[in-house]
Short mmCIF file of C-alpha atoms in Angstrom, two decimals:
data_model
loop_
_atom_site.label_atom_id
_atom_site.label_comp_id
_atom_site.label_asym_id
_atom_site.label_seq_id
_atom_site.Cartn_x
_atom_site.Cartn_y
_atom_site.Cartn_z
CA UNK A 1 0.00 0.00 0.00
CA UNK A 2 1.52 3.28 -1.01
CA UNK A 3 0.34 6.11 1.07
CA UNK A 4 1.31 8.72 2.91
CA UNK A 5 2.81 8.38 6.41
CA UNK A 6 3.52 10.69 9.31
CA UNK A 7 6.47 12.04 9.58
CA UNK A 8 9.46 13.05 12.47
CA UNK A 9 10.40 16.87 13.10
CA UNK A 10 14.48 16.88 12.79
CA UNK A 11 14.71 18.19 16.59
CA UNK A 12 13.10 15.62 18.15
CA UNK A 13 15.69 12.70 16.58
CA UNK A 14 19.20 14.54 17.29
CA UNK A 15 20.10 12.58 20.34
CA UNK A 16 19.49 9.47 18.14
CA UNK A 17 22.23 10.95 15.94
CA UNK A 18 24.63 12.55 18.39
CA UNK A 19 24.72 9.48 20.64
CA UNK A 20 26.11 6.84 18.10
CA UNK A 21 29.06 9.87 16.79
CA UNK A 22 29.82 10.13 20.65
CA UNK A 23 31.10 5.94 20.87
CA UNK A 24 33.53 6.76 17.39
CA UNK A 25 30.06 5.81 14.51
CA UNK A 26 30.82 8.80 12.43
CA UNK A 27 27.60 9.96 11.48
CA UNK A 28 29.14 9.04 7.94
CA UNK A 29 29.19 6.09 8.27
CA UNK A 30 26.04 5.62 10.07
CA UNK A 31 24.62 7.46 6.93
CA UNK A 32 26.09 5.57 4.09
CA UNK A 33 25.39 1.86 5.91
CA UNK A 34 21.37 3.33 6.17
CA UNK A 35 21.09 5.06 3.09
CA UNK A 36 19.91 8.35 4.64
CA UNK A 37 21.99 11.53 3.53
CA UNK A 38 22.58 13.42 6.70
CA UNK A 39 24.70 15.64 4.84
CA UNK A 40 21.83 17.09 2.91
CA UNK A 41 20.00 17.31 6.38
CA UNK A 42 22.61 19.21 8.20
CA UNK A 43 22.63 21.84 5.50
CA UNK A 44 19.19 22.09 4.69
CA UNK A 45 17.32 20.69 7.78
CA UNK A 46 13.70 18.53 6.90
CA UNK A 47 11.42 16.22 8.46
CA UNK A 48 12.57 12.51 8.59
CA UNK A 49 10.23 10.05 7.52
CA UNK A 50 9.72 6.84 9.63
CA UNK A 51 11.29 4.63 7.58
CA UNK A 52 14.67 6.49 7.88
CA UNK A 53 14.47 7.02 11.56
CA UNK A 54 14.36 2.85 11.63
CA UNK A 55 17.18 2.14 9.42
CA UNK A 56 19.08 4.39 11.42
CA UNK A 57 18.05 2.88 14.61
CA UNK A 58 18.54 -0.34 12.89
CA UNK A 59 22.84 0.33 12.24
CA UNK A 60 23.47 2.07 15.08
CA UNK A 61 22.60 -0.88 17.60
CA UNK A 62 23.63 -3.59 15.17
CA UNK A 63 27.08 -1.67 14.59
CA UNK A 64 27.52 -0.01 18.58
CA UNK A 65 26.28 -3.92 20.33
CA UNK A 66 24.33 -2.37 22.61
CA UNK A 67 20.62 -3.44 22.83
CA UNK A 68 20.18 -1.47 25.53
CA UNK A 69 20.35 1.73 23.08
CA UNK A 70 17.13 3.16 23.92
CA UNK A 71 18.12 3.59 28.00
CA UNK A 72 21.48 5.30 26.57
CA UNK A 73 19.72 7.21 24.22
CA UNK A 74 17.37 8.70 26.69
CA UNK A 75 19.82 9.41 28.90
CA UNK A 76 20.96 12.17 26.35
CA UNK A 77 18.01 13.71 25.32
CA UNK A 78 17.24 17.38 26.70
CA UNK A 79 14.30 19.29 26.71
CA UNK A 80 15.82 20.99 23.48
CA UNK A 81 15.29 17.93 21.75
CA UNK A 82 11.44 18.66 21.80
CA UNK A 83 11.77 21.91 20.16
CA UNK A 84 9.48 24.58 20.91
CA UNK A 85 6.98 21.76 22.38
CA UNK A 86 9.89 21.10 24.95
CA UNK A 87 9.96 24.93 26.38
CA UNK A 88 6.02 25.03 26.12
CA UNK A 89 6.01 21.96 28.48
CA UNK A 90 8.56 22.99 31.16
CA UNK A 91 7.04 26.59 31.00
CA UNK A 92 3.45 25.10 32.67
CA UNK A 93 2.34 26.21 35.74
CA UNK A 94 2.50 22.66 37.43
CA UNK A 95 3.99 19.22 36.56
CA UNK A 96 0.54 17.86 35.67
CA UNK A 97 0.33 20.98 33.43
CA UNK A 98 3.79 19.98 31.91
CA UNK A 99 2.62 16.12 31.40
CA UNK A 100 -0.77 16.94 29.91
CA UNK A 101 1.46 19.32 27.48
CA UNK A 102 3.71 16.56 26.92
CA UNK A 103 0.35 14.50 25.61
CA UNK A 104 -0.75 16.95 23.26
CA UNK A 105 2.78 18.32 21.49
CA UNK A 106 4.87 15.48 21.93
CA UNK A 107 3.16 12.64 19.85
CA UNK A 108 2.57 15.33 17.13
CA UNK A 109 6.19 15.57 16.62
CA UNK A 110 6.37 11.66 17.06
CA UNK A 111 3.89 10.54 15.76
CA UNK A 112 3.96 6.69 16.44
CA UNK A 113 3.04 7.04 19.83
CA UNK A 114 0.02 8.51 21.21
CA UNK A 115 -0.17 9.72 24.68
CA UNK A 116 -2.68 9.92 27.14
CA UNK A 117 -2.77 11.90 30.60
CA UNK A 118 -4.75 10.06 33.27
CA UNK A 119 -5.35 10.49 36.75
CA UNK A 120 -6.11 8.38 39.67
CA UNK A 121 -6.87 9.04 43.65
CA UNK A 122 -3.58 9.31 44.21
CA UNK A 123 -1.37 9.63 40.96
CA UNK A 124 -0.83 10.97 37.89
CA UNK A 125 0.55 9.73 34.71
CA UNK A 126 0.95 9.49 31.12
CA UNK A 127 -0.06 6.15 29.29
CA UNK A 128 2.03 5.56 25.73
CA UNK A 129 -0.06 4.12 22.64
CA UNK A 130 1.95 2.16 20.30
CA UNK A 131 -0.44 3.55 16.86
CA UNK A 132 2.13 3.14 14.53
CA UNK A 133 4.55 -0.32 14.18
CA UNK A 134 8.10 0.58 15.35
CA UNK A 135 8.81 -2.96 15.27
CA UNK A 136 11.22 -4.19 15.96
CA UNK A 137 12.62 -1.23 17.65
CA UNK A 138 9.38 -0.68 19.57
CA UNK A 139 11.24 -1.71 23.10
CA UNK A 140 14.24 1.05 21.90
CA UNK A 141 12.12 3.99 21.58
CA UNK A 142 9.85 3.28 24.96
CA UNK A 143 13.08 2.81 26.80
CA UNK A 144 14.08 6.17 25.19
CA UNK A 145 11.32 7.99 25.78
CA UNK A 146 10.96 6.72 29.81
CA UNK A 147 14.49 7.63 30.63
CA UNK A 148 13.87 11.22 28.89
CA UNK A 149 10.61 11.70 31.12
CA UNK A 150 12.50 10.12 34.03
CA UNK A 151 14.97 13.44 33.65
CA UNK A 152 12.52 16.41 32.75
CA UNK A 153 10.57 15.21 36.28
CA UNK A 154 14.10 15.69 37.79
CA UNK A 155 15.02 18.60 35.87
CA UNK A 156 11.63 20.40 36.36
CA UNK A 157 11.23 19.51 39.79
CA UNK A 158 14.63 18.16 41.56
CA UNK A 159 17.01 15.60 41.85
CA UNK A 160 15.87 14.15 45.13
CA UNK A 161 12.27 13.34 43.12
CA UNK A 162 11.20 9.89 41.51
CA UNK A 163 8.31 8.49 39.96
CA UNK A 164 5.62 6.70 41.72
CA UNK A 165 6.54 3.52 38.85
CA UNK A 166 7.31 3.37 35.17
CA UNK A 167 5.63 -0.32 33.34
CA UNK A 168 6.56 -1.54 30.60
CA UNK A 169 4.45 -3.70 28.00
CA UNK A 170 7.28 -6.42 27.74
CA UNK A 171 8.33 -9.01 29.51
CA UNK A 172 11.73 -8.04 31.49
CA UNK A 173 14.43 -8.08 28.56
CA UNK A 174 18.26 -9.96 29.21
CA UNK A 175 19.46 -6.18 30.41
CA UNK A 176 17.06 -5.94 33.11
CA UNK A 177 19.63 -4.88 35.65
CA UNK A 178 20.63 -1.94 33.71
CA UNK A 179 16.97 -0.77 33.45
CA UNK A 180 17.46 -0.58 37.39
CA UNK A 181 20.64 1.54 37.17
CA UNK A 182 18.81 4.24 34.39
CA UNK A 183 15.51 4.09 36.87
CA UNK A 184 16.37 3.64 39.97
CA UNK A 185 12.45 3.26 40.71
CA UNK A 186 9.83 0.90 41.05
CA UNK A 187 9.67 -0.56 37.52
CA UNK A 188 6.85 -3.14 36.32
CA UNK A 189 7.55 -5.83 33.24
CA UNK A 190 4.42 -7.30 31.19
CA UNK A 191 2.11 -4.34 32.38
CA UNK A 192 -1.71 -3.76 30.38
CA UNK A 193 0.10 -0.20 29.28
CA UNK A 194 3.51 1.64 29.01
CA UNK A 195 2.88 3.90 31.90
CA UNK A 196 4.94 7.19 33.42
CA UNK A 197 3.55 7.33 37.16
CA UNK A 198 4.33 10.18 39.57
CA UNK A 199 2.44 10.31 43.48
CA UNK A 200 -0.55 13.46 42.19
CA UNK A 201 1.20 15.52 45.44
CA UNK A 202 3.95 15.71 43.17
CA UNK A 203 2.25 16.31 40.26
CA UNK A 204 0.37 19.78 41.67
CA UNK A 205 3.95 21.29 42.66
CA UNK A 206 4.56 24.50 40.74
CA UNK A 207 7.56 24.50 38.42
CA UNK A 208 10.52 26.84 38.87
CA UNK A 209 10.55 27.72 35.16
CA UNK A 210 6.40 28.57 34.77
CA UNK A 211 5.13 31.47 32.62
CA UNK A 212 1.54 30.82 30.76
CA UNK A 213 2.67 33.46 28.24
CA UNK A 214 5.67 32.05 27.27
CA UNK A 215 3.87 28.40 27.68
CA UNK A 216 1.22 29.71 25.31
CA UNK A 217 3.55 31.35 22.43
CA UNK A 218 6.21 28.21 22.44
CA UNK A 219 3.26 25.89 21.82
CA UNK A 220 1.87 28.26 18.75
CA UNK A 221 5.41 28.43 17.36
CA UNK A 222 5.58 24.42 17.59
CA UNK A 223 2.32 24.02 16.26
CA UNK A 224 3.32 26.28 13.42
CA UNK A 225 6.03 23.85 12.20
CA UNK A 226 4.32 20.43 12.67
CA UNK A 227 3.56 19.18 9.29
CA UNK A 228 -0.03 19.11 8.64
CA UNK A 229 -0.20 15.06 8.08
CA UNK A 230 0.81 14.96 11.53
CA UNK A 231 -1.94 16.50 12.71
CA UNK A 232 -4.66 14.81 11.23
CA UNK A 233 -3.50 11.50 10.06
CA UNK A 234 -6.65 9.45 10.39
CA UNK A 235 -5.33 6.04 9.77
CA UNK A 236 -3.57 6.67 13.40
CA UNK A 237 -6.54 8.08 15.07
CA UNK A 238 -8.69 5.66 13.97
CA UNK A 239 -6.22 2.43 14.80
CA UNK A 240 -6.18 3.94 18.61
CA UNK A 241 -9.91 3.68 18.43
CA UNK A 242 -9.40 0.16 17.39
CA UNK A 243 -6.45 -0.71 20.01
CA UNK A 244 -8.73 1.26 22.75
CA UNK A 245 -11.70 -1.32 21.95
CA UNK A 246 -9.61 -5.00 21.61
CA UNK A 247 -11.83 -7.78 21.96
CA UNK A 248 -14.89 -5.93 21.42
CA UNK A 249 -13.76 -3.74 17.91
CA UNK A 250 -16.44 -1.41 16.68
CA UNK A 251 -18.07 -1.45 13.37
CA UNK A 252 -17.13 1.39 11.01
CA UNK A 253 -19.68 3.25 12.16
CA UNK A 254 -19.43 3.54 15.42
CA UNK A 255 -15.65 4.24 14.89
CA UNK A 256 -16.56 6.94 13.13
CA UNK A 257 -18.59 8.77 15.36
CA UNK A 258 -16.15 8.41 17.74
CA UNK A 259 -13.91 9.87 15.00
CA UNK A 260 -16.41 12.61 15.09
CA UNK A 261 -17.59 12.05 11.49
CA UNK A 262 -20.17 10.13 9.29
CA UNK A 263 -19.30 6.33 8.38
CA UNK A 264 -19.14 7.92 4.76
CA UNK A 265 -16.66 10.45 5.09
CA UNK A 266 -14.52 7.66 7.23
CA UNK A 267 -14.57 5.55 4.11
CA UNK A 268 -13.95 7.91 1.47
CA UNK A 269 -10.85 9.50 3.57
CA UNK A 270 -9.69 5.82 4.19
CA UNK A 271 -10.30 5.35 0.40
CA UNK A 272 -8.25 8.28 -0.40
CA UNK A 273 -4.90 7.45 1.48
CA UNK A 274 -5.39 3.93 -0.22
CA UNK A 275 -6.88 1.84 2.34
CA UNK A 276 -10.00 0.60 4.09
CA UNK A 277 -11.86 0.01 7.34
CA UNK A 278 -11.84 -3.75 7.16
CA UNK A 279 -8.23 -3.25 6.30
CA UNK A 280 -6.72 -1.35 8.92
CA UNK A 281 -8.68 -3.61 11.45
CA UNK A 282 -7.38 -6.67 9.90
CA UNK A 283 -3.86 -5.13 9.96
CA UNK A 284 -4.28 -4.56 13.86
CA UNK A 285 -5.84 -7.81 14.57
CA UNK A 286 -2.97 -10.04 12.88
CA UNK A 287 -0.06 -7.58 14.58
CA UNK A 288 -2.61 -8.22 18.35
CA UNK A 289 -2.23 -12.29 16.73
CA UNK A 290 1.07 -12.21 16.19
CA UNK A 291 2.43 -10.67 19.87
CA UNK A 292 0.25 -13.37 21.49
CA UNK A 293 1.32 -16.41 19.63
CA UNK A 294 4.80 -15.10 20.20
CA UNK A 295 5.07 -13.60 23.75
CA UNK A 296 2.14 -15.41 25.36
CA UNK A 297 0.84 -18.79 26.57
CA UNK A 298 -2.39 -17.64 25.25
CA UNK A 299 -4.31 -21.22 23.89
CA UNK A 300 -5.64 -20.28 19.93
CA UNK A 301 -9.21 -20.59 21.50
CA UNK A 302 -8.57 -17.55 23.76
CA UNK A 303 -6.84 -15.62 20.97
CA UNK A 304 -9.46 -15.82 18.66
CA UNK A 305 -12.29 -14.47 21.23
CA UNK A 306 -10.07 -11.55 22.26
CA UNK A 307 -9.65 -10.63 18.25
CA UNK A 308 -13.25 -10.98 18.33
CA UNK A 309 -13.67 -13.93 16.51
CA UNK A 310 -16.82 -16.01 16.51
CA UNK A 311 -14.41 -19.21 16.70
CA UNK A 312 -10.83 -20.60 16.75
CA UNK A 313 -11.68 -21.86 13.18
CA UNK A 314 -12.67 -18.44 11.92
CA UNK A 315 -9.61 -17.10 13.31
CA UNK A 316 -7.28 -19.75 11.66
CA UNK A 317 -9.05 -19.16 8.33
CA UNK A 318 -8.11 -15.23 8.59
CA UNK A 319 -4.47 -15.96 10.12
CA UNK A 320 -3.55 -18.02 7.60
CA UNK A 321 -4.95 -15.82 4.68
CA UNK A 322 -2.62 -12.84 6.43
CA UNK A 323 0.65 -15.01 7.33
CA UNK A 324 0.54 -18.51 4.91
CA UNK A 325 0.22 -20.55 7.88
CA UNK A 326 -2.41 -22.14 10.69
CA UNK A 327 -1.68 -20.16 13.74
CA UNK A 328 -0.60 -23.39 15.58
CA UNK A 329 1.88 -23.99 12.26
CA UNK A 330 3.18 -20.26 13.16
CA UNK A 331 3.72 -21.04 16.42
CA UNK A 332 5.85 -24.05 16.04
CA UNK A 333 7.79 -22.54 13.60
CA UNK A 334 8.78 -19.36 15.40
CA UNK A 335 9.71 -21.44 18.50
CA UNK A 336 12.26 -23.37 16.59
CA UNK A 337 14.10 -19.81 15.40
CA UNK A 338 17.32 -19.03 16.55
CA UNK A 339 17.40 -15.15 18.53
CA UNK A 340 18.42 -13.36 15.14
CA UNK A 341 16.00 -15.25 13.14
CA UNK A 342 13.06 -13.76 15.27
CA UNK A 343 14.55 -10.64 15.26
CA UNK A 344 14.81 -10.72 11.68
CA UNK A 345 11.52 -12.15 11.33
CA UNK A 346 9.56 -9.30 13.58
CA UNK A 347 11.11 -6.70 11.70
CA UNK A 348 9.87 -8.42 8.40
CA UNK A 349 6.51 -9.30 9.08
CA UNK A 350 5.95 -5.39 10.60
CA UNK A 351 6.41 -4.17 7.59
CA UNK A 352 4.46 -6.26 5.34
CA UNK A 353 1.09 -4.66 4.53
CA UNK A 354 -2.57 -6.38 3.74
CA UNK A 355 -4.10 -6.14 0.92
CA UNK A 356 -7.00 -3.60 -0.08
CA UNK A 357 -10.20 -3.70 -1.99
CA UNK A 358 -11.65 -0.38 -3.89
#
């Protein structure tokens, strides 16, 4: 399918090319071994598209060794790297201010994430939506983005300060331990949601740095240079509807009321970018397939309910229309791979796309 995709402001990304230059990967190197020119960038500064962000996530771990990237990553990231949304967010009256901020400027620079502020009796957090495949580089960029929230809080509000708990959707990877040296907090492995969790007392401190006015220009400046597909992409909005309603998805046209729209006008955009309802649901439901037959115990049965299935044989029908093979085939087959086969294999199937009717 050949349509247009979100793409990343240069700002946000320059830790993810200072980092690498910093442990001797000349940055020509790293641009010649992923085919992006970052010469032409440098001069003449443009959005990156997705696609060149993950081939140079891609040869910077495989040349560097370090799967635990991400964490180091993080740990150089600055407020500066979020451009104008950056001084918008530390210029809010309170943390919770800066967090909800964070929610609505953040994920338009990054698209592939959507973020959600939520409160309970007593905390406050943001919640991390996965909308777009960054597989298989989906653990890098969470890891990234946790450590960089980890040092805003203590940036914005002090050193001494930690979050309440930061979960993960994954189970705990080989590097746990260093996790625990980048945190230093309560962390939680195979959680519902990537979560950022700080005790709401914290959250309703003042910041240091606050000024509405300045809050309120930064965030028209930033909003000024988003490109305008990253404001409005609908395939994303209308996959976190999907991922928000797992097990029970909603027809088209109850998505698209909650789209704010008519089921026609949710077609005929879908139709435009080159795609379709039943298509983007089927493209969620064989990704939701594939995590469980991979990282679960999950029997087929139980699968095929939660993808809301009428049966395990309706499910095996669809699977193995999308994939070539009976889920319990997949299964097997996966589970006789070697670590860099599966590796390889996530980052192959991510990218393959279903195909779409008129």
């Amino acid at each position: 399918m050949d349509r247009d995709t979100p793409i990343i402001v240069p700002e946000y990304i320059s830790a993810y090319l200072e980092f690498p230059e910093q442990l001797g990967l000349k940055r020509t190197e790293l641009a010649r071994k992923a085919g992006v020119d970052l010469v032409a960038l440098a001069e003449n500064p443009r959005p990156f598209t997705l696609n060149e962000i993950l081939k140079l996530v891609d040869v910077g771990i495989r040349e560097l060794q370090m799967p635990y990237g991400g964490l180091a990553i993080g740990q150089q990231m600055r407020l500066t790297c979020h451009g104008m949304a950056g001084v918008s967010a530390m210029a809010q009256q309170t943390y919770a201010d800066c967090l909800q901020a964070a929610c609505r400027l953040c994920e338009k620079a990054f698209p592939p994430f959507s973020m959600q502020y939520f409160e309970t009796e007593d905390t406050v957090g943001i919640r991390v939506i996965e909308c777009i495949s960054l597989a298989p580089f989906s653990h890098f960029f969470i890891e990234s983005i946790m450590v960089n929230f980890k040092n805003i809080l203590k940036f914005l509000l002090g050193k001494e300060y930690e979050p309440e708990y930061i979960a993960f959707p994954y189970p705990a990877p080989e590097y746990e331990k260093i996790y625990k040296r980048y945190f230093n907090c309560k962390i939680r492995f195979n959680a519902e949601h990537c979560e950022f969790v700080v005790a709401k007392s914290l959250a309703r401190r003042e910041l240091l740095l606050a000024n509405q006015g300045i809050a309120r220009m930064a965030e028209q400046d930033f909003l000024k240079t988003v490109p305008p597909i990253n404001l409005n992409y609908l395939p994303k909005k209308l996959r976190l509807v999907l991922i928000q309603s797992v097990g029970a998805f909603p027809s088209l046209e109850t998505a698209a009321r909650k789209l704010g729209m008519s089921g026609r006008t949710l077609r005929r955009q879908l139709n435009s970018l080159g795609t379709n309802f039943q298509n983007e649901l089927d493209l969620l439901r064989r990704e939701f397939a594939i995590n469980y037959l991979t990282k679960s115990d999950k029997c087929i049965t139980e699968i095929a309910l939660m993808l809301g299935f009428c049966d395990s044989s309706a499910f095996s029908k669809a699977f193995k229309k999308w994939t070539g093979e009976s889920p319990r085939e997949f299964k097997k087959n996966y589970g006789q791979m070697d670590k860099f086969r599966k590796q390889a294999f996530e980052k192959e199937w991510k990218t393959m796309e279903l195909d779409t009717e008129a």
